[in-house]
GROMACS .gro file of N, CA and C in nm:
model
  237
    1MET      N    1  -0.246   0.628  -0.450
    1MET     CA    2  -0.350   0.611  -0.352
    1MET      C    3  -0.392   0.749  -0.302
    2LYS      N    4  -0.519   0.779  -0.312
    2LYS     CA    5  -0.570   0.906  -0.262
    2LYS      C    6  -0.648   0.882  -0.134
    3ALA      N    7  -0.624   0.967  -0.039
    3ALA     CA    8  -0.699   0.959   0.087
    3ALA      C    9  -0.719   1.100   0.139
    4LYS      N   10  -0.831   1.124   0.198
    4LYS     CA   11  -0.859   1.254   0.259
    4LYS      C   12  -0.879   1.233   0.408
    5HIS      N   13  -0.812   1.317   0.483
    5HIS     CA   14  -0.823   1.312   0.628
    5HIS      C   15  -0.842   1.454   0.680
    6LYS      N   16  -0.930   1.469   0.774
    6LYS     CA   17  -0.950   1.600   0.836
    6LYS      C   18  -0.847   1.614   0.948
    7LEU      N   19  -0.762   1.715   0.936
    7LEU     CA   20  -0.659   1.738   1.036
    7LEU      C   21  -0.697   1.856   1.122
    8GLU      N   22  -0.678   1.839   1.249
    8GLU     CA   23  -0.706   1.946   1.343
    8GLU      C   24  -0.575   2.008   1.389
    9ALA      N   25  -0.585   2.122   1.452
    9ALA     CA   26  -0.466   2.188   1.505
    9ALA      C   27  -0.391   2.092   1.597
   10ASN      N   28  -0.259   2.094   1.587
   10ASN     CA   29  -0.169   2.012   1.667
   10ASN      C   30  -0.168   1.865   1.626
   11SER      N   31  -0.225   1.834   1.508
   11SER     CA   32  -0.219   1.696   1.457
   11SER      C   33  -0.075   1.662   1.421
   12TYR      N   34  -0.039   1.537   1.440
   12TYR     CA   35   0.095   1.486   1.412
   12TYR      C   36   0.082   1.393   1.292
   13VAL      N   37   0.150   1.425   1.182
   13VAL     CA   38   0.140   1.348   1.059
   13VAL      C   39   0.274   1.279   1.034
   14VAL      N   40   0.270   1.149   1.007
   14VAL     CA   41   0.390   1.072   0.977
   14VAL      C   42   0.367   0.996   0.846
   15MET      N   43   0.464   1.008   0.756
   15MET     CA   44   0.461   0.934   0.629
   15MET      C   45   0.589   0.852   0.622
   16SER      N   46   0.579   0.734   0.564
   16SER     CA   47   0.699   0.651   0.555
   16SER      C   48   0.691   0.555   0.438
   17THR      N   49   0.808   0.506   0.400
   17THR     CA   50   0.813   0.394   0.307
   17THR      C   51   0.795   0.266   0.389
   18ASP      N   52   0.772   0.156   0.321
   18ASP     CA   53   0.752   0.030   0.394
   18ASP      C   54   0.882  -0.031   0.444
   19GLY      N   55   0.994   0.028   0.409
   19GLY     CA   56   1.123  -0.027   0.450
   19GLY      C   57   1.143  -0.034   0.600
   20TYR      N   58   1.084   0.060   0.673
   20TYR     CA   59   1.101   0.062   0.819
   20TYR      C   60   1.036  -0.062   0.879
   21TYR      N   61   0.909  -0.082   0.851
   21TYR     CA   62   0.839  -0.193   0.918
   21TYR      C   63   0.858  -0.328   0.849
   22ASP      N   64   0.925  -0.330   0.734
   22ASP     CA   65   0.960  -0.457   0.669
   22ASP      C   66   1.101  -0.503   0.707
   23GLN      N   67   1.172  -0.424   0.786
   23GLN     CA   68   1.309  -0.458   0.824
   23GLN      C   69   1.312  -0.580   0.916
   24PHE      N   70   1.400  -0.673   0.883
   24PHE     CA   71   1.418  -0.791   0.967
   24PHE      C   72   1.513  -0.761   1.082
   25GLY      N   73   1.490  -0.827   1.195
   25GLY     CA   74   1.576  -0.810   1.311
   25GLY      C   75   1.508  -0.863   1.436
   26GLY      N   76   1.545  -0.806   1.549
   26GLY     CA   77   1.490  -0.852   1.676
   26GLY      C   78   1.547  -0.987   1.713
   27GLN      N   79   1.498  -1.043   1.821
   27GLN     CA   80   1.550  -1.171   1.872
   27GLN      C   81   1.520  -1.289   1.780
   28THR      N   82   1.414  -1.277   1.699
   28THR     CA   83   1.375  -1.389   1.614
   28THR      C   84   1.397  -1.361   1.465
   29ASP      N   85   1.472  -1.257   1.432
   29ASP     CA   86   1.497  -1.218   1.292
   29ASP      C   87   1.367  -1.210   1.213
   30SER      N   88   1.268  -1.144   1.271
   30SER     CA   89   1.139  -1.126   1.205
   30SER      C   90   1.123  -0.980   1.162
   31LYS      N   91   1.016  -0.952   1.088
   31LYS     CA   92   0.990  -0.815   1.044
   31LYS      C   93   0.949  -0.728   1.162
   32TYR      N   94   0.982  -0.600   1.152
   32TYR     CA   95   0.945  -0.503   1.255
   32TYR      C   96   0.793  -0.490   1.265
   33LEU      N   97   0.725  -0.493   1.156
   33LEU     CA   98   0.578  -0.490   1.142
   33LEU      C   99   0.518  -0.351   1.164
   34ILE      N  100   0.410  -0.326   1.094
   34ILE     CA  101   0.344  -0.196   1.099
   34ILE      C  102   0.282  -0.169   1.236
   35SER      N  103   0.237  -0.272   1.306
   35SER     CA  104   0.177  -0.251   1.439
   35SER      C  105   0.281  -0.196   1.536
   36ARG      N  106   0.403  -0.247   1.531
   36ARG     CA  107   0.510  -0.198   1.617
   36ARG      C  108   0.549  -0.056   1.575
   37PHE      N  109   0.547  -0.029   1.444
   37PHE     CA  110   0.578   0.104   1.392
   37PHE      C  111   0.475   0.205   1.441
   38GLU      N  112   0.347   0.168   1.439
   38GLU     CA  113   0.242   0.257   1.489
   38GLU      C  114   0.261   0.287   1.638
   39GLU      N  115   0.300   0.186   1.716
   39GLU     CA  116   0.327   0.208   1.858
   39GLU      C  117   0.444   0.304   1.876
   40LEU      N  118   0.546   0.291   1.793
   40LEU     CA  119   0.661   0.381   1.798
   40LEU      C  120   0.619   0.524   1.768
   41ILE      N  121   0.531   0.543   1.671
   41ILE     CA  122   0.482   0.677   1.638
   41ILE      C  123   0.411   0.737   1.759
   42LEU      N  124   0.326   0.659   1.824
   42LEU     CA  125   0.255   0.710   1.941
   42LEU      C  126   0.351   0.745   2.054
   43ARG      N  127   0.452   0.661   2.076
   43ARG     CA  128   0.553   0.690   2.180
   43ARG      C  129   0.632   0.816   2.145
   44SER      N  130   0.670   0.830   2.019
   44SER     CA  131   0.751   0.945   1.979
   44SER      C  132   0.671   1.074   1.985
   45GLU      N  133   0.540   1.065   1.968
   45GLU     CA  134   0.455   1.184   1.978
   45GLU      C  135   0.458   1.239   2.120
   46LEU      N  136   0.469   1.151   2.219
   46LEU     CA  137   0.473   1.195   2.358
   46LEU      C  138   0.607   1.261   2.392
   47ASP      N  139   0.715   1.212   2.331
   47ASP     CA  140   0.849   1.268   2.355
   47ASP      C  141   0.891   1.344   2.230
   48LYS      N  142   0.849   1.468   2.219
   48LYS     CA  143   0.871   1.546   2.097
   48LYS      C  144   1.014   1.598   2.083
   49SER      N  145   1.096   1.585   2.185
   49SER     CA  146   1.227   1.648   2.184
   49SER      C  147   1.326   1.583   2.086
   50ASN      N  148   1.323   1.452   2.072
   50ASN     CA  149   1.421   1.382   1.989
   50ASN      C  150   1.356   1.280   1.897
   51THR      N  151   1.254   1.320   1.824
   51THR     CA  152   1.178   1.226   1.743
   51THR      C  153   1.266   1.154   1.641
   52ALA      N  154   1.345   1.226   1.563
   52ALA     CA  155   1.429   1.163   1.461
   52ALA      C  156   1.527   1.065   1.525
   53GLU      N  157   1.587   1.106   1.634
   53GLU     CA  158   1.681   1.019   1.704
   53GLU      C  159   1.612   0.894   1.756
   54THR      N  160   1.490   0.908   1.804
   54THR     CA  161   1.413   0.794   1.853
   54THR      C  162   1.392   0.691   1.742
   55PHE      N  163   1.352   0.737   1.623
   55PHE     CA  164   1.329   0.647   1.510
   55PHE      C  165   1.459   0.581   1.466
   56GLU      N  166   1.568   0.656   1.462
   56GLU     CA  167   1.697   0.602   1.420
   56GLU      C  168   1.748   0.496   1.517
   57LYS      N  169   1.741   0.525   1.646
   57LYS     CA  170   1.787   0.429   1.746
   57LYS      C  171   1.704   0.301   1.744
   58GLU      N  172   1.573   0.318   1.731
   58GLU     CA  173   1.483   0.202   1.733
   58GLU      C  174   1.514   0.106   1.619
   59ILE      N  175   1.527   0.157   1.497
   59ILE     CA  176   1.551   0.067   1.384
   59ILE      C  177   1.692   0.010   1.389
   60SER      N  178   1.787   0.087   1.437
   60SER     CA  179   1.924   0.037   1.450
   60SER      C  180   1.930  -0.076   1.552
   61ASN      N  181   1.864  -0.058   1.665
   61ASN     CA  182   1.860  -0.164   1.767
   61ASN      C  183   1.786  -0.287   1.715
   62TRP      N  184   1.677  -0.266   1.643
   62TRP     CA  185   1.600  -0.377   1.589
   62TRP      C  186   1.682  -0.455   1.486
   63LYS      N  187   1.746  -0.382   1.396
   63LYS     CA  188   1.822  -0.442   1.287
   63LYS      C  189   1.940  -0.523   1.339
   64GLY      N  190   2.005  -0.473   1.442
   64GLY     CA  191   2.121  -0.543   1.495
   64GLY      C  192   2.226  -0.563   1.387
   65LYS      N  193   2.266  -0.688   1.363
   65LYS     CA  194   2.368  -0.718   1.263
   65LYS      C  195   2.308  -0.751   1.126
   66GLN      N  196   2.176  -0.747   1.116
   66GLN     CA  197   2.110  -0.772   0.987
   66GLN      C  198   2.142  -0.659   0.890
   67LYS      N  199   2.146  -0.690   0.762
   67LYS     CA  200   2.161  -0.586   0.661
   67LYS      C  201   2.028  -0.515   0.642
   68GLN      N  202   2.035  -0.389   0.604
   68GLN     CA  203   1.913  -0.315   0.572
   68GLN      C  204   1.855  -0.375   0.446
   69THR      N  205   1.726  -0.410   0.449
   69THR     CA  206   1.664  -0.483   0.339
   69THR      C  207   1.597  -0.395   0.235
   70ASP      N  208   1.575  -0.268   0.265
   70ASP     CA  209   1.502  -0.179   0.174
   70ASP      C  210   1.536  -0.035   0.212
   71ASP      N  211   1.492   0.058   0.126
   71ASP     CA  212   1.510   0.199   0.162
   71ASP      C  213   1.421   0.230   0.282
   72ILE      N  214   1.465   0.323   0.365
   72ILE     CA  215   1.387   0.363   0.483
   72ILE      C  216   1.376   0.515   0.482
   73LEU      N  217   1.253   0.563   0.476
   73LEU     CA  218   1.227   0.706   0.481
   73LEU      C  219   1.109   0.729   0.574
   74VAL      N  220   1.129   0.815   0.672
   74VAL     CA  221   1.022   0.855   0.763
   74VAL      C  222   1.022   1.006   0.769
   75ALA      N  223   0.907   1.067   0.744
   75ALA     CA  224   0.893   1.212   0.751
   75ALA      C  225   0.772   1.244   0.838
   76GLY      N  226   0.788   1.338   0.927
   76GLY     CA  227   0.678   1.375   1.014
   76GLY      C  228   0.672   1.525   1.035
   77PHE      N  229   0.552   1.572   1.062
   77PHE     CA  230   0.535   1.714   1.092
   77PHE      C  231   0.409   1.733   1.175
   78ARG      N  232   0.402   1.846   1.242
   78ARG     CA  233   0.287   1.881   1.324
   78ARG      C  234   0.215   1.998   1.260
   79ILE      N  235   0.083   1.991   1.256
   79ILE     CA  236  -0.001   2.097   1.198
   79ILE      C  237  -0.014   2.210   1.299
   0.00000   0.00000   0.00000
């Protein structure tokens, strides 16, 4: 998939596999979903101090006792 985006100074770029938002968990054992993942990205952008820790804690809390269903990779950087 090719996409072009114009990035400005201080842009925050996040790339991930679908494993994060396809993970089952929560109170209803449902998928995390991309909409919740996008909200997490916006929240983590505001708290730049512990971004990796924020993502790790969030998915761990969501997953609970569920097994990990897929590979999970999240990479982010600021321009």
